[in-house]
Short mmCIF file of C-alpha atoms in Angstrom, two decimals:
data_model
loop_
_atom_site.label_atom_id
_atom_site.label_comp_id
_atom_site.label_asym_id
_atom_site.label_seq_id
_atom_site.Cartn_x
_atom_site.Cartn_y
_atom_site.Cartn_z
CA GLY A 391 199.13 108.69 -73.23
CA GLN A 392 195.25 107.58 -73.17
CA ASN A 393 193.50 106.42 -70.30
CA ILE A 394 189.93 105.48 -69.10
CA ASP A 395 189.45 104.55 -65.58
CA GLN A 396 186.62 102.64 -64.13
CA PRO A 397 186.34 100.64 -60.97
CA THR A 398 187.07 97.06 -61.10
CA GLU A 399 184.27 95.56 -59.41
CA MET A 400 180.77 97.04 -57.48
CA THR A 401 178.42 94.99 -55.50
CA ALA A 402 174.96 95.97 -55.21
CA THR A 403 171.44 94.79 -53.93
CA GLU A 404 168.37 93.87 -56.20
CA GLY A 405 166.06 96.70 -56.49
CA ALA A 406 168.61 99.44 -55.59
CA ILE A 407 170.55 102.21 -57.63
CA VAL A 408 174.17 101.81 -58.67
CA GLN A 409 176.26 104.48 -59.97
CA ILE A 410 179.50 103.50 -62.29
CA ASN A 411 181.89 105.93 -62.69
CA CYS A 412 184.19 106.30 -65.67
CA THR A 413 187.21 109.12 -65.95
CA TYR A 414 189.14 109.66 -69.16
CA GLN A 415 192.32 111.49 -70.37
CA THR A 416 192.41 110.88 -74.11
CA SER A 417 193.88 113.01 -76.92
CA GLY A 418 190.48 114.69 -78.25
CA PHE A 419 186.87 113.89 -77.42
CA ASN A 420 184.32 112.92 -79.83
CA GLY A 421 181.68 111.31 -77.72
CA LEU A 422 181.50 108.46 -74.94
CA PHE A 423 179.71 105.06 -75.05
CA TRP A 424 178.70 102.66 -72.57
CA TYR A 425 178.34 98.88 -73.45
CA GLN A 426 177.04 96.09 -71.48
CA GLN A 427 178.76 92.57 -71.64
CA HIS A 428 177.29 89.47 -69.99
CA ALA A 429 179.82 87.09 -68.87
CA GLY A 430 181.09 84.99 -71.89
CA GLU A 431 179.07 87.11 -74.38
CA ALA A 432 179.74 90.02 -76.98
CA PRO A 433 179.24 93.64 -75.75
CA THR A 434 176.17 95.38 -76.70
CA PHE A 435 175.28 99.03 -76.77
CA LEU A 436 173.81 101.00 -73.80
CA SER A 437 174.07 104.59 -74.36
CA TYR A 438 176.19 107.54 -76.16
CA ASN A 439 176.95 111.15 -75.03
CA VAL A 440 178.64 113.73 -76.74
CA LEU A 441 177.31 116.80 -74.94
CA ASP A 442 177.31 117.65 -71.33
CA GLY A 443 174.25 116.44 -69.29
CA LEU A 444 172.12 113.50 -68.74
CA GLU A 445 170.55 110.85 -70.96
CA GLU A 446 167.87 108.85 -69.67
CA LYS A 447 166.69 105.28 -71.38
CA GLY A 448 164.38 103.46 -69.37
CA ARG A 449 166.04 102.13 -66.02
CA PHE A 450 169.51 103.28 -67.14
CA SER A 451 170.95 106.87 -67.48
CA SER A 452 174.23 108.14 -68.65
CA PHE A 453 175.67 111.74 -67.56
CA LEU A 454 178.96 113.42 -69.24
CA SER A 455 181.15 116.37 -67.94
CA ARG A 456 183.36 116.95 -70.84
CA SER A 457 185.30 119.60 -68.73
CA LYS A 458 185.85 117.09 -66.03
CA GLY A 459 186.58 114.14 -68.12
CA TYR A 460 184.03 112.44 -66.63
CA SER A 461 180.98 110.21 -67.04
CA TYR A 462 178.58 107.80 -64.93
CA LEU A 463 176.29 105.11 -65.71
CA LEU A 464 173.36 105.17 -63.30
CA LEU A 465 171.06 101.70 -63.17
CA LYS A 466 167.79 101.97 -61.18
CA GLU A 467 165.43 99.13 -59.77
CA LEU A 468 168.64 96.74 -60.17
CA GLN A 469 167.46 93.24 -61.30
CA MET A 470 169.81 90.14 -61.23
CA LYS A 471 170.00 90.07 -65.08
CA ASP A 472 172.10 93.45 -64.73
CA SER A 473 174.70 91.40 -63.30
CA ALA A 474 177.26 92.12 -66.02
CA SER A 475 180.46 93.99 -66.93
CA TYR A 476 179.79 97.68 -67.82
CA LEU A 477 182.38 99.17 -70.51
CA CYS A 478 183.25 102.76 -70.94
CA ALA A 479 184.55 103.86 -74.36
CA VAL A 480 185.84 107.15 -75.67
CA THR A 481 185.96 108.24 -79.15
CA ASP A 482 189.05 110.29 -79.45
CA SER A 483 190.49 112.93 -81.98
CA ASN A 484 191.14 110.32 -84.90
CA TYR A 485 187.57 108.84 -84.06
CA GLN A 486 189.17 105.79 -82.49
CA LEU A 487 187.23 103.99 -79.86
CA ILE A 488 189.49 103.65 -76.51
CA TRP A 489 187.93 101.48 -74.15
CA GLY A 490 188.22 100.86 -70.49
CA ALA A 491 188.92 97.72 -68.78
CA GLY A 492 185.39 97.39 -67.55
CA THR A 493 183.45 97.25 -64.23
CA LYS A 494 182.15 94.20 -63.14
CA LEU A 495 178.71 94.57 -61.19
CA ILE A 496 177.27 91.86 -58.85
CA ILE A 497 173.81 92.04 -57.93
CA LYS A 498 173.15 90.28 -54.86
CA PRO A 499 169.38 89.27 -53.78
CA ASN B 1466 169.12 89.21 -90.06
CA ALA B 1467 172.08 87.38 -88.17
CA GLY B 1468 174.04 90.78 -87.51
CA VAL B 1469 177.93 89.92 -87.08
CA THR B 1470 178.95 86.05 -86.82
CA GLN B 1471 182.12 84.60 -86.12
CA THR B 1472 183.65 81.09 -86.82
CA PRO B 1473 184.93 79.28 -85.06
CA LYS B 1474 183.55 79.75 -81.43
CA PHE B 1475 186.55 78.12 -79.56
CA ARG B 1476 189.68 76.79 -80.75
CA VAL B 1477 192.73 75.51 -79.56
CA LEU B 1478 196.17 75.69 -81.05
CA LYS B 1479 199.65 74.43 -80.78
CA THR B 1480 202.74 76.96 -80.54
CA GLY B 1481 203.61 77.68 -83.99
CA GLN B 1482 200.49 76.46 -85.74
CA SER B 1483 198.22 79.05 -87.84
CA MET B 1484 194.70 79.53 -88.10
CA THR B 1485 192.24 82.08 -89.95
CA LEU B 1486 189.37 83.46 -87.80
CA LEU B 1487 186.38 84.56 -90.05
CA CYS B 1488 183.99 87.56 -89.64
CA ALA B 1489 180.74 88.11 -91.57
CA GLN B 1490 178.16 90.73 -91.24
CA ASP B 1491 175.01 91.36 -92.82
CA MET B 1492 174.35 95.09 -92.14
CA ASN B 1493 176.17 96.58 -95.26
CA HIS B 1494 178.70 98.31 -92.84
CA GLU B 1495 181.58 99.99 -94.38
CA TYR B 1496 183.85 99.78 -91.01
CA MET B 1497 184.88 96.49 -89.51
CA TYR B 1498 187.22 95.78 -86.34
CA TRP B 1499 189.05 92.96 -84.73
CA TYR B 1500 189.74 93.10 -80.85
CA ARG B 1501 191.46 90.97 -78.30
CA GLN B 1502 189.87 91.14 -74.65
CA ASP B 1503 192.31 89.73 -71.93
CA PRO B 1504 191.27 89.51 -68.37
CA GLY B 1505 191.60 93.03 -66.42
CA MET B 1506 192.31 94.76 -69.96
CA GLY B 1507 190.09 96.64 -72.13
CA LEU B 1508 189.22 95.76 -75.64
CA ARG B 1509 192.36 96.13 -77.87
CA LEU B 1510 192.26 97.01 -81.29
CA ILE B 1511 194.22 94.61 -83.39
CA HIS B 1512 193.39 95.56 -87.10
CA TYR B 1513 190.46 97.42 -88.66
CA SER B 1514 189.08 98.27 -92.17
CA VAL B 1515 187.48 101.26 -93.79
CA GLY B 1516 186.03 99.41 -96.58
CA GLU B 1517 186.40 96.69 -99.08
CA GLY B 1518 189.96 95.94 -99.87
CA THR B 1519 191.66 98.34 -97.19
CA THR B 1520 192.98 97.22 -94.00
CA ALA B 1521 195.05 99.44 -91.28
CA LYS B 1522 196.93 98.46 -87.91
CA GLY B 1523 195.38 99.05 -84.59
CA GLU B 1524 196.83 99.22 -81.28
CA VAL B 1525 198.47 95.48 -81.19
CA PRO B 1526 198.81 94.54 -84.79
CA ASP B 1527 202.11 92.03 -84.29
CA GLY B 1528 201.65 88.72 -84.89
CA TYR B 1529 198.31 89.23 -86.85
CA ASN B 1530 197.29 89.82 -90.33
CA VAL B 1531 193.94 90.51 -91.85
CA SER B 1532 192.32 90.85 -95.26
CA ARG B 1533 188.78 92.38 -96.44
CA LEU B 1534 188.16 91.26 -100.03
CA LYS B 1535 184.53 91.38 -99.75
CA LYS B 1536 182.49 94.07 -98.16
CA GLN B 1537 180.84 91.64 -95.55
CA ASN B 1538 183.88 89.46 -94.59
CA PHE B 1539 186.93 90.47 -92.62
CA LEU B 1540 189.40 87.55 -91.99
CA LEU B 1541 192.00 87.47 -88.95
CA GLY B 1542 195.31 85.42 -89.51
CA LEU B 1543 197.67 83.90 -87.12
CA GLU B 1544 200.54 82.80 -88.88
CA SER B 1545 202.46 81.18 -86.30
CA ALA B 1546 200.75 81.17 -83.07
CA ALA B 1547 202.28 82.17 -79.45
CA PRO B 1548 200.99 81.61 -76.17
CA SER B 1549 200.69 85.10 -75.64
CA GLN B 1550 197.94 85.11 -78.32
CA THR B 1551 195.32 83.00 -76.04
CA SER B 1552 192.62 85.58 -75.80
CA VAL B 1553 189.05 86.16 -76.61
CA TYR B 1554 188.74 87.72 -80.03
CA PHE B 1555 185.98 89.92 -81.09
CA CYS B 1556 184.71 91.20 -84.55
CA ALA B 1557 182.89 94.40 -84.64
CA SER B 1558 181.03 96.58 -87.61
CA SER B 1559 179.87 100.00 -88.01
CA SER B 1560 178.21 102.09 -90.01
CA SER B 1561 180.40 105.05 -89.59
CA ASP B 1562 183.89 106.25 -88.45
CA ARG B 1563 182.93 109.58 -87.18
CA SER B 1564 181.80 110.66 -83.37
CA TYR B 1565 178.86 108.37 -83.40
CA ASN B 1566 180.54 104.93 -84.44
CA GLU B 1567 178.47 102.35 -82.47
CA GLN B 1568 180.16 99.16 -82.94
CA PHE B 1569 177.87 95.91 -83.30
CA PHE B 1570 179.93 92.69 -82.06
CA GLY B 1571 180.23 89.28 -82.88
CA PRO B 1572 179.94 86.45 -80.27
CA GLY B 1573 183.78 86.30 -79.87
CA THR B 1574 186.16 83.44 -80.49
CA ARG B 1575 187.93 81.84 -77.54
CA LEU B 1576 191.37 80.85 -78.56
CA THR B 1577 193.80 78.94 -76.53
CA VAL B 1578 197.65 78.43 -77.53
CA LEU B 1579 199.38 75.68 -75.89
#
């Protein structure tokens, strides 16, 4: 079967750095997405990786290792508004998006 | 440019009642999707459409029907609602179904079935 694993919940301090991991086992791989979802709102796109390595976008970076079936999202200089769920999703061999259950990130002052 | 909109935002149904959720997008996207999101679970695909007049089943299609009569609209129907269909429903659209298939989401419909 297809499976995406993420930690259920993480806590971090305002101004700090946090890394959210995602491991996947899917039938084929055609790219990995990270989305942010604030409570009661829709998911919004954060990043996309299809090749190994690090993609940086402001305070957010996303890393991919296809051989290990592993990705992480790195959030720097955490702000209170970063409190949200972070969803990892993989495009499989049929170009379907397979979603993880999401990681709820709690930021404390 | 409204993006993806959904109506209604909230709805309470009794078991056995029917309803239709409407999704509209103004980005001229070919692909549209209906998901449900339940606590502790990832987004699960109900049905999707690869173009006007076409629909296909996703991971959890039972108890739902869809129609895509116009490119910009994608309707999700519940013919006889059950408590197990209590969930938050999201519609999404994308311009591609290939590897870079960033999906744009509507605000969601929170449905409770009593």
